[in-house]
mmCIF file of C-alpha atoms in Angstrom:
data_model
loop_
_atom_site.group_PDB
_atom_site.id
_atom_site.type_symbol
_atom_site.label_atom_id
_atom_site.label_comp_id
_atom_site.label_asym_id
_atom_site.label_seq_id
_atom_site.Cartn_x
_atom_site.Cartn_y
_atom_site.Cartn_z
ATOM 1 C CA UNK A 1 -217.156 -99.589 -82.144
ATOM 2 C CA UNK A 2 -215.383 -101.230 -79.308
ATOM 3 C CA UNK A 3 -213.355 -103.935 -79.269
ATOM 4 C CA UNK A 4 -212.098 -106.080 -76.976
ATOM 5 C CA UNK A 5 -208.720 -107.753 -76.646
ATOM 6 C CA UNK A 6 -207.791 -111.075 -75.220
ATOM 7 C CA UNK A 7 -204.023 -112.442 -74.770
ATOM 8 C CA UNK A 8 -202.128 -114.058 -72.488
ATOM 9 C CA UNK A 9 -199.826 -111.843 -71.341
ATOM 10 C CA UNK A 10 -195.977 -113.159 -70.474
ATOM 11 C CA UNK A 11 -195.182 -112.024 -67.614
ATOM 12 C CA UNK A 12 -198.147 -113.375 -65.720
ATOM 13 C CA UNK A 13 -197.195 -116.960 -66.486
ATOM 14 C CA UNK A 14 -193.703 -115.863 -65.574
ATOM 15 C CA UNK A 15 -194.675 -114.398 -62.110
ATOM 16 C CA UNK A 16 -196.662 -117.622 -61.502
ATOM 17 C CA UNK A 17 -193.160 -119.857 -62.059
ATOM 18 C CA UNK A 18 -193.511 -120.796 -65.825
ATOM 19 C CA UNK A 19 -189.872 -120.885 -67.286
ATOM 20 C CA UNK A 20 -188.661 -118.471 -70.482
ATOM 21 C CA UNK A 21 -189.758 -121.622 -73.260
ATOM 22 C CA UNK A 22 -192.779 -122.460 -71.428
ATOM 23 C CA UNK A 23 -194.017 -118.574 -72.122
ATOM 24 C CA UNK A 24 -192.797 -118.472 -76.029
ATOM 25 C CA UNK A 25 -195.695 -118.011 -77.566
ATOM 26 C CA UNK A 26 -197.342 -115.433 -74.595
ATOM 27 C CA UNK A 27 -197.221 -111.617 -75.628
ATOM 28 C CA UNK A 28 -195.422 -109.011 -74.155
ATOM 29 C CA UNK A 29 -196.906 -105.693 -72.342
ATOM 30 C CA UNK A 30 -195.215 -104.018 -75.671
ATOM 31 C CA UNK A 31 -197.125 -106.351 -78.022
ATOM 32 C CA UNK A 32 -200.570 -105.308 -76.656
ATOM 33 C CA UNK A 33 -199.840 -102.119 -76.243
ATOM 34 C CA UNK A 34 -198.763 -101.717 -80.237
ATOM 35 C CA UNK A 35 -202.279 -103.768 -81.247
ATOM 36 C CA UNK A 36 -204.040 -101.124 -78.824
ATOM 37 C CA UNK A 37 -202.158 -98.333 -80.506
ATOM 38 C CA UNK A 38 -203.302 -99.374 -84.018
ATOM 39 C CA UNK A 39 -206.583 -100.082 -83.205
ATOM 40 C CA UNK A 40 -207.058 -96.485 -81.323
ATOM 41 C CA UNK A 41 -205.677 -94.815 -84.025
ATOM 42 C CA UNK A 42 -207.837 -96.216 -86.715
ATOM 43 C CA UNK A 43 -210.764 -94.878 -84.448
ATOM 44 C CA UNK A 44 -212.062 -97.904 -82.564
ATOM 45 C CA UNK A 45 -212.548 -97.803 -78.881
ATOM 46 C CA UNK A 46 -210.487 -100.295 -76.886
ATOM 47 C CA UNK A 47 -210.449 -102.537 -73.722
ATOM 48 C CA UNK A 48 -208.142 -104.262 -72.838
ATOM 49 C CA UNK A 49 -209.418 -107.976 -72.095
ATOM 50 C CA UNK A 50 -206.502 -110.209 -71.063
ATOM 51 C CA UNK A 51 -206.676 -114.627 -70.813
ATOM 52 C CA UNK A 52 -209.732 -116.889 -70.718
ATOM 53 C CA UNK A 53 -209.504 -116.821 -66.887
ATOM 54 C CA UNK A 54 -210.149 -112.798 -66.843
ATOM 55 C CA UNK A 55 -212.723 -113.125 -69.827
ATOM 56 C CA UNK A 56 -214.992 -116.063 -68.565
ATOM 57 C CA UNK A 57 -216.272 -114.060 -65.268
ATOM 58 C CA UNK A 58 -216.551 -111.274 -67.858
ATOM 59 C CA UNK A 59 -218.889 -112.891 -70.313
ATOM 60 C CA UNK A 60 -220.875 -114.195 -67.388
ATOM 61 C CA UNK A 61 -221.211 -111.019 -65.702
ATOM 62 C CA UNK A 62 -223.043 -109.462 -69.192
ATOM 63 C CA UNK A 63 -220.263 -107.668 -70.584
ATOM 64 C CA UNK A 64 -220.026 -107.286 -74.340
ATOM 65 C CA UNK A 65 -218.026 -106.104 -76.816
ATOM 66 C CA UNK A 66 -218.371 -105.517 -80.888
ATOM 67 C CA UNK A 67 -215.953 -107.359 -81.653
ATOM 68 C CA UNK A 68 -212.900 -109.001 -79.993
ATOM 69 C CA UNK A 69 -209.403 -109.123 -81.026
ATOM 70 C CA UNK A 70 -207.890 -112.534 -80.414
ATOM 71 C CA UNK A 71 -204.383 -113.403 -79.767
ATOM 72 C CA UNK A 72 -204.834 -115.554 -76.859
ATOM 73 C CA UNK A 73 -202.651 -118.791 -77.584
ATOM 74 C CA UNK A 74 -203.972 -120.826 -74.123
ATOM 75 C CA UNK A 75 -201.899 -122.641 -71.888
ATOM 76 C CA UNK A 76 -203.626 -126.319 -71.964
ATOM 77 C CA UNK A 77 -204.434 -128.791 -74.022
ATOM 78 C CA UNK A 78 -204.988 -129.439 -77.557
ATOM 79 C CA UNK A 79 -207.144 -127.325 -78.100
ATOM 80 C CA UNK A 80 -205.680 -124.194 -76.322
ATOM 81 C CA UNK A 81 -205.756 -121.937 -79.023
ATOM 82 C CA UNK A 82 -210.041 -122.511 -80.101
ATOM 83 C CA UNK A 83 -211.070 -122.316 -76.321
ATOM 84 C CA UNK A 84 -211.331 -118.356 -76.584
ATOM 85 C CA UNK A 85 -213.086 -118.578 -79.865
ATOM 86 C CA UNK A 86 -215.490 -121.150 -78.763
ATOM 87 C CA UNK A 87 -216.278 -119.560 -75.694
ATOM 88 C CA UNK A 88 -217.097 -116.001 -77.920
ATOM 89 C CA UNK A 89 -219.031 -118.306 -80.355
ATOM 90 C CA UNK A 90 -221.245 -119.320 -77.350
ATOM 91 C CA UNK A 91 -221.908 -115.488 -76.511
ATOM 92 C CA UNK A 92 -222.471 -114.635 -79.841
ATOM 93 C CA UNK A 93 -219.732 -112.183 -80.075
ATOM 94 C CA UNK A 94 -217.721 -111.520 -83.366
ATOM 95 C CA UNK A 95 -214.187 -111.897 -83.056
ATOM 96 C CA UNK A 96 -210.754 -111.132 -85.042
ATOM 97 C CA UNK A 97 -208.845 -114.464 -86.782
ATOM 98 C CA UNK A 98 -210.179 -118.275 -87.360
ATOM 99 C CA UNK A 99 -212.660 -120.084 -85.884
ATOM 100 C CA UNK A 100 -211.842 -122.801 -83.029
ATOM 101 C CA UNK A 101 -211.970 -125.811 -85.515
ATOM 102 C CA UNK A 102 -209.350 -124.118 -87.649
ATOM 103 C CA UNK A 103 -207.220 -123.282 -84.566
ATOM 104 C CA UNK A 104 -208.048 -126.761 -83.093
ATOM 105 C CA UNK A 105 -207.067 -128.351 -86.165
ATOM 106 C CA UNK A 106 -203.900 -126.573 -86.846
ATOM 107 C CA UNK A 107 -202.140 -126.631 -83.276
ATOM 108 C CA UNK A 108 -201.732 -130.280 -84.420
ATOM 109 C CA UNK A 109 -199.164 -130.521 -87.610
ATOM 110 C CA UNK A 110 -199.379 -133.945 -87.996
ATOM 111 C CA UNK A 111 -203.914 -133.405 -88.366
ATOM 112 C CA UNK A 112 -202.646 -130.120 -90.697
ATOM 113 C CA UNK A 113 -200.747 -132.196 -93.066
ATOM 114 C CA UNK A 114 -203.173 -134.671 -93.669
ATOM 115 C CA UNK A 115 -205.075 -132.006 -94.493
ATOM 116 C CA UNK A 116 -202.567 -130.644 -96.497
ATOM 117 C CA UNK A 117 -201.344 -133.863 -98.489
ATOM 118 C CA UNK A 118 -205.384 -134.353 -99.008
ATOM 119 C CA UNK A 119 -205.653 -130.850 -101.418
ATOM 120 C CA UNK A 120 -202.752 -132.126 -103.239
ATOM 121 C CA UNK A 121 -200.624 -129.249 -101.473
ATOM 122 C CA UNK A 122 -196.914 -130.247 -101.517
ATOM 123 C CA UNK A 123 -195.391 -131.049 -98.140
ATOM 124 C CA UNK A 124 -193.043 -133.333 -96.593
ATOM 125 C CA UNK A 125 -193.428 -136.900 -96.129
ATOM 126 C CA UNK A 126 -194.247 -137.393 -92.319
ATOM 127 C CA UNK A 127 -195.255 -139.195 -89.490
ATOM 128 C CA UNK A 128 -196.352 -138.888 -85.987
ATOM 129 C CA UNK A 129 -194.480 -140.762 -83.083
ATOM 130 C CA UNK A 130 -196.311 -141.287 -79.922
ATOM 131 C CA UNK A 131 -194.098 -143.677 -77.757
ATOM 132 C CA UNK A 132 -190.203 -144.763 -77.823
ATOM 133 C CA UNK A 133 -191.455 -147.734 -79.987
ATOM 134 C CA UNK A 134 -193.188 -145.863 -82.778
ATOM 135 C CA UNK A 135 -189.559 -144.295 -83.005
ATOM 136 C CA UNK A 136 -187.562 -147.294 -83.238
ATOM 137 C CA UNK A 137 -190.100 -148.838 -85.456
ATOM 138 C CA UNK A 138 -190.538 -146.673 -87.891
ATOM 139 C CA UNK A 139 -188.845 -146.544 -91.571
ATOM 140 C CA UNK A 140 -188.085 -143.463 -93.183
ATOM 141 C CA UNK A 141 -185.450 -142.409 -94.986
ATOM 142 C CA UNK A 142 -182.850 -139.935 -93.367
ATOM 143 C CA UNK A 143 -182.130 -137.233 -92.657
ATOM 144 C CA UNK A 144 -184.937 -136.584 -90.859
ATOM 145 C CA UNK A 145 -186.757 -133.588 -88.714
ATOM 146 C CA UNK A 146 -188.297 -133.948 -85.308
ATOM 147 C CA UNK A 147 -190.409 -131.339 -83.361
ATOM 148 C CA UNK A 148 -193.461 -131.378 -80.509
ATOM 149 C CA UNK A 149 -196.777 -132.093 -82.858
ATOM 150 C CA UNK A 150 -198.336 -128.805 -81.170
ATOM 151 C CA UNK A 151 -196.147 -126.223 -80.217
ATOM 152 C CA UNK A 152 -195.007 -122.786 -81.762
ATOM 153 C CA UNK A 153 -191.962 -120.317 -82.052
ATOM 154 C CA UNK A 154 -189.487 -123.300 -82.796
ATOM 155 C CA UNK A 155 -189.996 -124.490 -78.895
ATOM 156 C CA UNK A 156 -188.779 -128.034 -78.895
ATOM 157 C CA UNK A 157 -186.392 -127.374 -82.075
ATOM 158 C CA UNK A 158 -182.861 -127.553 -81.637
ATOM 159 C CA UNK A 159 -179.406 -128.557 -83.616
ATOM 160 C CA UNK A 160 -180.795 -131.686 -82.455
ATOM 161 C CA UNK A 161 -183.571 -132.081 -84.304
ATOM 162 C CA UNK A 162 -182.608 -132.694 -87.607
ATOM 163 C CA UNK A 163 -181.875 -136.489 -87.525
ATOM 164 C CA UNK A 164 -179.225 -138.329 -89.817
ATOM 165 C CA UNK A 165 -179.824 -142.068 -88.348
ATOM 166 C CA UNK A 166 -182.619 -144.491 -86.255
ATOM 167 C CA UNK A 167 -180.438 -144.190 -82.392
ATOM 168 C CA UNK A 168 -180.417 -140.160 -82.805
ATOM 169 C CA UNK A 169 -184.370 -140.672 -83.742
ATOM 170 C CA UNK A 170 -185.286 -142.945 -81.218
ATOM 171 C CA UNK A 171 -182.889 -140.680 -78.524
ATOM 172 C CA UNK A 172 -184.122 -137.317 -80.195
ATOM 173 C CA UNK A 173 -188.126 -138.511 -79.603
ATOM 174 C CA UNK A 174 -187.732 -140.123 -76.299
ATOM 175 C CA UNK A 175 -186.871 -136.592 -74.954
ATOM 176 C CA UNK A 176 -189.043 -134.560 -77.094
ATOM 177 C CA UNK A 177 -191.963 -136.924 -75.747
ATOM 178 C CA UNK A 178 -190.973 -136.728 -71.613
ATOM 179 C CA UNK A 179 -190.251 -132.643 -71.955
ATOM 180 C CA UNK A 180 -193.535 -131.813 -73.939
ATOM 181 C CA UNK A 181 -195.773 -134.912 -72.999
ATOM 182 C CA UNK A 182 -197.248 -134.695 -76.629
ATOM 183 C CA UNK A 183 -196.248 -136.984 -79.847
ATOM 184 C CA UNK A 184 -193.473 -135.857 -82.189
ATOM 185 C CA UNK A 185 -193.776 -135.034 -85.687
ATOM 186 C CA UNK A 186 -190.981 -136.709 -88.073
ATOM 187 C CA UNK A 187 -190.730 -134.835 -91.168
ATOM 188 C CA UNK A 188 -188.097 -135.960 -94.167
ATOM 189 C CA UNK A 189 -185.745 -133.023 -94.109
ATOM 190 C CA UNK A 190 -185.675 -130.448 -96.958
ATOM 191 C CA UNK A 191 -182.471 -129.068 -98.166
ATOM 192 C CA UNK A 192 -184.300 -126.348 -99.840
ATOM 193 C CA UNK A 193 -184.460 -122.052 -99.266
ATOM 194 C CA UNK A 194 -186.714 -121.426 -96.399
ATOM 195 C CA UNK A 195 -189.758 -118.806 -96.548
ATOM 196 C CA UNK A 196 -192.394 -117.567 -94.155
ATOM 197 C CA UNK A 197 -195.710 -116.138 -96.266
ATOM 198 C CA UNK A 198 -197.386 -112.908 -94.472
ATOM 199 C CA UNK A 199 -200.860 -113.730 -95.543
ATOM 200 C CA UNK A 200 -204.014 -110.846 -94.778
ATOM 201 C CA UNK A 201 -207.802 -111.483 -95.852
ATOM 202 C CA UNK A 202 -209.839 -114.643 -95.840
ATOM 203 C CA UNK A 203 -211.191 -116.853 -98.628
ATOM 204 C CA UNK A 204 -211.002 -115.515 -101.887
ATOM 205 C CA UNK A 205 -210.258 -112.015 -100.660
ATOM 206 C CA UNK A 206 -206.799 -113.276 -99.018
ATOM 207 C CA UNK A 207 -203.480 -111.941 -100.700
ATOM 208 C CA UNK A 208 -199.560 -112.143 -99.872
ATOM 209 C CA UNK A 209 -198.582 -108.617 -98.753
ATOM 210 C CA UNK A 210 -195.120 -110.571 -98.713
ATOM 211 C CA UNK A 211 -192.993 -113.292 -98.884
ATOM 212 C CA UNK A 212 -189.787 -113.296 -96.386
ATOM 213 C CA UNK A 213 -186.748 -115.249 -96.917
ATOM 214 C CA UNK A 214 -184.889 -116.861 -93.568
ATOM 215 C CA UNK A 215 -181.341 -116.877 -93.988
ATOM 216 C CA UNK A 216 -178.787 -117.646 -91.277
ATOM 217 C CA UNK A 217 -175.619 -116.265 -90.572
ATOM 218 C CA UNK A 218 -172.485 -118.162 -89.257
ATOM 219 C CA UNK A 219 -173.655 -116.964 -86.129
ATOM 220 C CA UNK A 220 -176.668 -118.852 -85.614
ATOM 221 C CA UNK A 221 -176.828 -122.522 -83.863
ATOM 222 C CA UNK A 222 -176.815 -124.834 -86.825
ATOM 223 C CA UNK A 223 -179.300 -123.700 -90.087
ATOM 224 C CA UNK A 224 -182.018 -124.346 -88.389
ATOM 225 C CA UNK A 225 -185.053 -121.744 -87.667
ATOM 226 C CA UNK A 226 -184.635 -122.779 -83.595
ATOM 227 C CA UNK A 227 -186.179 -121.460 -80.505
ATOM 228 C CA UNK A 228 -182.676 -120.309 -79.643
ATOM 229 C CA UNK A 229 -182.662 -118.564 -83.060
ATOM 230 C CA UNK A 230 -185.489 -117.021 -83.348
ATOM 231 C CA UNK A 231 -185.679 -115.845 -79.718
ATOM 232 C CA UNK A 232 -182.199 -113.830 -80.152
ATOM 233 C CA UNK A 233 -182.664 -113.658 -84.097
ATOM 234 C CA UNK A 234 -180.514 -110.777 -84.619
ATOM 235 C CA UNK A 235 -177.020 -111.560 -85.987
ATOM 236 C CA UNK A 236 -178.104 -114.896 -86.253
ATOM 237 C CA UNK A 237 -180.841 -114.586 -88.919
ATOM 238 C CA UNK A 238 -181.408 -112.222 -91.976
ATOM 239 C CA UNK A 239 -184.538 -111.608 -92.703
ATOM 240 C CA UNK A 240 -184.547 -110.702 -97.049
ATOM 241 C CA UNK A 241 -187.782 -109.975 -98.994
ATOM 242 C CA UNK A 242 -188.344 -113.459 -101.151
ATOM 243 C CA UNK A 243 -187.880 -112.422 -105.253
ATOM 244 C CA UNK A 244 -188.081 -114.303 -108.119
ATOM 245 C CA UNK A 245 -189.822 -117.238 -109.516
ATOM 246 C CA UNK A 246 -189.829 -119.489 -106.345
ATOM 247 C CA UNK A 247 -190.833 -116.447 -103.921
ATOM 248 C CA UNK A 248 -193.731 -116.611 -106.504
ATOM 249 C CA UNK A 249 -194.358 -120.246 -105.929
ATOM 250 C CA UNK A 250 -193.928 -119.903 -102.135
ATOM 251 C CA UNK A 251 -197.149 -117.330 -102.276
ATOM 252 C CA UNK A 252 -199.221 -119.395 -104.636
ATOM 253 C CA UNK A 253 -198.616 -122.690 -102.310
ATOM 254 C CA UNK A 254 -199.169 -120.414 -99.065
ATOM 255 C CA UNK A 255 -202.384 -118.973 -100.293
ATOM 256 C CA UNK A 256 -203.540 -122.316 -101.598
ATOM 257 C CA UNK A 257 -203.072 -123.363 -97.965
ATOM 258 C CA UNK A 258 -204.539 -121.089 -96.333
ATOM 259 C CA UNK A 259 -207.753 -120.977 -98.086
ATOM 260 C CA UNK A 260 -207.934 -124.721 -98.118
ATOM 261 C CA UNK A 261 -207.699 -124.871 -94.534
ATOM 262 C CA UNK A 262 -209.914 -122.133 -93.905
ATOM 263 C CA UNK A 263 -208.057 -119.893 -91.764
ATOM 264 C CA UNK A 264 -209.232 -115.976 -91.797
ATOM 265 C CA UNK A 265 -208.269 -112.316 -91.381
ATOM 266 C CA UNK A 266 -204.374 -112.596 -91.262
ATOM 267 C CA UNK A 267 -201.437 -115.230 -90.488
ATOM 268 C CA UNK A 268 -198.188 -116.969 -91.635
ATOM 269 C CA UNK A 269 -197.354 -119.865 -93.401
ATOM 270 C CA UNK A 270 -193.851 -121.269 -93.242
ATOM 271 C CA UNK A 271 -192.478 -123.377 -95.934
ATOM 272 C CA UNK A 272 -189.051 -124.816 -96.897
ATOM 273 C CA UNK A 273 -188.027 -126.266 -100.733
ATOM 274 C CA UNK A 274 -187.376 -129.386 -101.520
ATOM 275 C CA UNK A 275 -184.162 -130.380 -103.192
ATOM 276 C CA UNK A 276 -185.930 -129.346 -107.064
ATOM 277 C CA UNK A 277 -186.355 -126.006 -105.464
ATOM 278 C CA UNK A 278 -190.408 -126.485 -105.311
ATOM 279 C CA UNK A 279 -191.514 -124.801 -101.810
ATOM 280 C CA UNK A 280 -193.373 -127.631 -99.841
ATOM 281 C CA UNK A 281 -195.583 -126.694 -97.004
ATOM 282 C CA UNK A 282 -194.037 -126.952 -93.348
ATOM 283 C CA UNK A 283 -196.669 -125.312 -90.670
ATOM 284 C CA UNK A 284 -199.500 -122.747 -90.611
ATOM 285 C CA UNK A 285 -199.662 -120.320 -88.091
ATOM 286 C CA UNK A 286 -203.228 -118.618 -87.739
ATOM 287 C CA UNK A 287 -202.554 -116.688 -84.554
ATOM 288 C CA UNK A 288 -199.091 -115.285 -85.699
ATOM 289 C CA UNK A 289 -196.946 -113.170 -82.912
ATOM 290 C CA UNK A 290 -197.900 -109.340 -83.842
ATOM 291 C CA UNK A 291 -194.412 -107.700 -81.628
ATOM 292 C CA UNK A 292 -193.286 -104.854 -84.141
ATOM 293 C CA UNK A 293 -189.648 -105.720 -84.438
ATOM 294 C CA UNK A 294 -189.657 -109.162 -83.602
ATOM 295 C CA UNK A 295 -191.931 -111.589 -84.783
ATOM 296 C CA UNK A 296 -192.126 -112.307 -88.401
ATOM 297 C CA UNK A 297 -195.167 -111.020 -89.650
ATOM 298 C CA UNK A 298 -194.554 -107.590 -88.704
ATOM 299 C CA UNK A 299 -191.545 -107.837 -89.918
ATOM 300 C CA UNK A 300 -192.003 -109.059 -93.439
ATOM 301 C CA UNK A 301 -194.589 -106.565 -93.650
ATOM 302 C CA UNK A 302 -191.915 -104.267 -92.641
ATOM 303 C CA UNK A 303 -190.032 -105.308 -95.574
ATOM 304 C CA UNK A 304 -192.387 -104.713 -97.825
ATOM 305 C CA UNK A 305 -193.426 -101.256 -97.066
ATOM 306 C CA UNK A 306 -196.614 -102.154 -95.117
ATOM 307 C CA UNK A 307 -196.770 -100.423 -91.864
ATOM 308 C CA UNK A 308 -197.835 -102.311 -88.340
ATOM 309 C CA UNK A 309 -200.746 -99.722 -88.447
ATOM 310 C CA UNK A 310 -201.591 -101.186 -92.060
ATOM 311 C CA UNK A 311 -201.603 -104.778 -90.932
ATOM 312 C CA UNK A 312 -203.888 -104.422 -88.217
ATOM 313 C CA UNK A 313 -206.042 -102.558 -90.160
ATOM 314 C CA UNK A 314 -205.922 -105.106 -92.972
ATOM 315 C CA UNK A 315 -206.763 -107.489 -90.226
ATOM 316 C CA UNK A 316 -209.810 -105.913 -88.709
ATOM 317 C CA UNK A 317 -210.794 -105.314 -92.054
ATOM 318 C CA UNK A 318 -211.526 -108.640 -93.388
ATOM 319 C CA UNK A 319 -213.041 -109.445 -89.441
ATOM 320 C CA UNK A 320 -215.413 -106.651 -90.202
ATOM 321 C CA UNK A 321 -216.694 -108.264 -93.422
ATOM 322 C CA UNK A 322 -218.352 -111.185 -91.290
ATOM 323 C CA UNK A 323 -220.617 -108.309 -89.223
#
């Protein structure tokens, strides 16, 4: 079998003059070269694929593959991450992780948690500020939590962004609203234990292969899971295996979300407690960063015994189950 893989690789955006936070969420040479390691050694053939830009002329030109492994995030719009998808959906080619109205749907966190609230899921109250007056307007008790409605790896969160009254909202969403040119999401603040749920297998065949505690040392910039922090996480952050009776909790919520939303094959779902220590839902992540080392799903999986090799095969796996 030979699959395909599409990404958007960092360094092009970089070469092209895109700054350090623009690039987060792109993959490294490293990354690609791990996923292509796994894959080979589990006995598919590979080719490697690259952004939407090097796959369109592709797909025109008649080339196929079996199936594609897809960890493009895009770089426009809100639907970035579903463009890939859709365009494989209109060639009729299978493809590794959710489907473009699940990746549509959950680039937005304010659209998730409606969502979310709807399946009786717990998750912080919210709302979504599009202009300076929505900010100054709007009543919620403090402290609060501000962050860009659609981006990833903590870009847009700082020290800054947790919010303790209405002139450090209004000032904190004005210039979350110029820099990212999207609304803001205003969550009420949980005081809570913070998790991130590894989460392989769709539907009823999806399980927890762990459940990762994020705790921060004196070293990191406030106690807040930041850009800044997770970028440079070590020393700042410690990364424990999550035990116990709200670990437990944490999965069961996680799973309930992911299922509910729909998302498939493999993913992360963060989520914080609330100050009675029940894990609420914070932000789904269905096209989770896959560096060995670095980001958190290979990582927890680390944790818990389950090699890189194992997640990727878990992965493909439930991909394969849709053929």
């Amino acid at each position: 079998m030979k699959i395909g893989i599409t990404y958007d690789l960092r360094d092009d955006y970089q070469a092209a003059g895109f700054t350090d936070e623009a690039t987060a969420e792109f993959d490294s040479p490293e990354t690609i070269a791990a996923i292509e390691g796994a894959l080979r050694a589990l006995g598919f053939d590979t080719e490697p694929i690259g952004n939407i830009r090097m796959l369109a002329p592709r797909l025109v030109a008649g080339e196929r593959w079996d199936l594609v492994f897809n960890i493009a995030e895009g770089l426009r719009g809100a639907g970035r991450e579903a463009q890939i998808p859709a365009l494989l959906e209109a060639w009729d080619i299978p493809f590794v992780f959710s489907d473009p109205l699940v990746l549509a749907l959950t680039l937005h966190k304010g659209m998730t948690k409606h969502v979310i609230r709807d399946l009786g899921i717990p998750t912080p109250d919210f709302a979504v500020v599009e202009t300076g007056a929505d900010a100054e307007a709007l009543q919620m008790a403090f402290p609060l939590f501000a962050k860009p409605v659609a981006e990833g790896t903590g870009k847009g969160i700082t020290a800054a962004s947790k919010i303790s009254e209405q002139k450090q909202l209004v000032r904190v969403c004005s210039g979350l609203l110029a820099k990212f040119q999207q609304p803001v999401l205003v969550e009420s603040f949980l005081p809570g234990r913070e998790f991130t749920v590894g989460i392989i297998g769709t539907g009823v065949n999806a399980y927890v292969p762990a459940v990762m505690e994020v705790l921060f040392t004196k070293k990191a910039k406030q106690d807040i899971y930041s850009y800044a922090n997770k970028e440079a996480w070590k020393g700042r952050i410690e990364y424990r295996p999550g035990k116990g009776e709200i670990a437990a909790a944490a999965a069961n919520t996680a799973l309930a979300a992911w299922r509910g939303l729909g998302c498939r094959d493999g993913g992360r779902i963060d989520l914080r407690a609330d100050a009675d220590g029940v894990p609420n839902f914070i932000e789904v992540n269905p096209l989770a960063g896959l560096r060995p080392g670095h980001s958190d799903l290979p990582i927890l999986c680390d944790l818990a015994g389950v090699s890189y090799q194992e997640l990727i095969s878990g992965i493909v796996d439930s991909a394969l189950k849709r053929l």
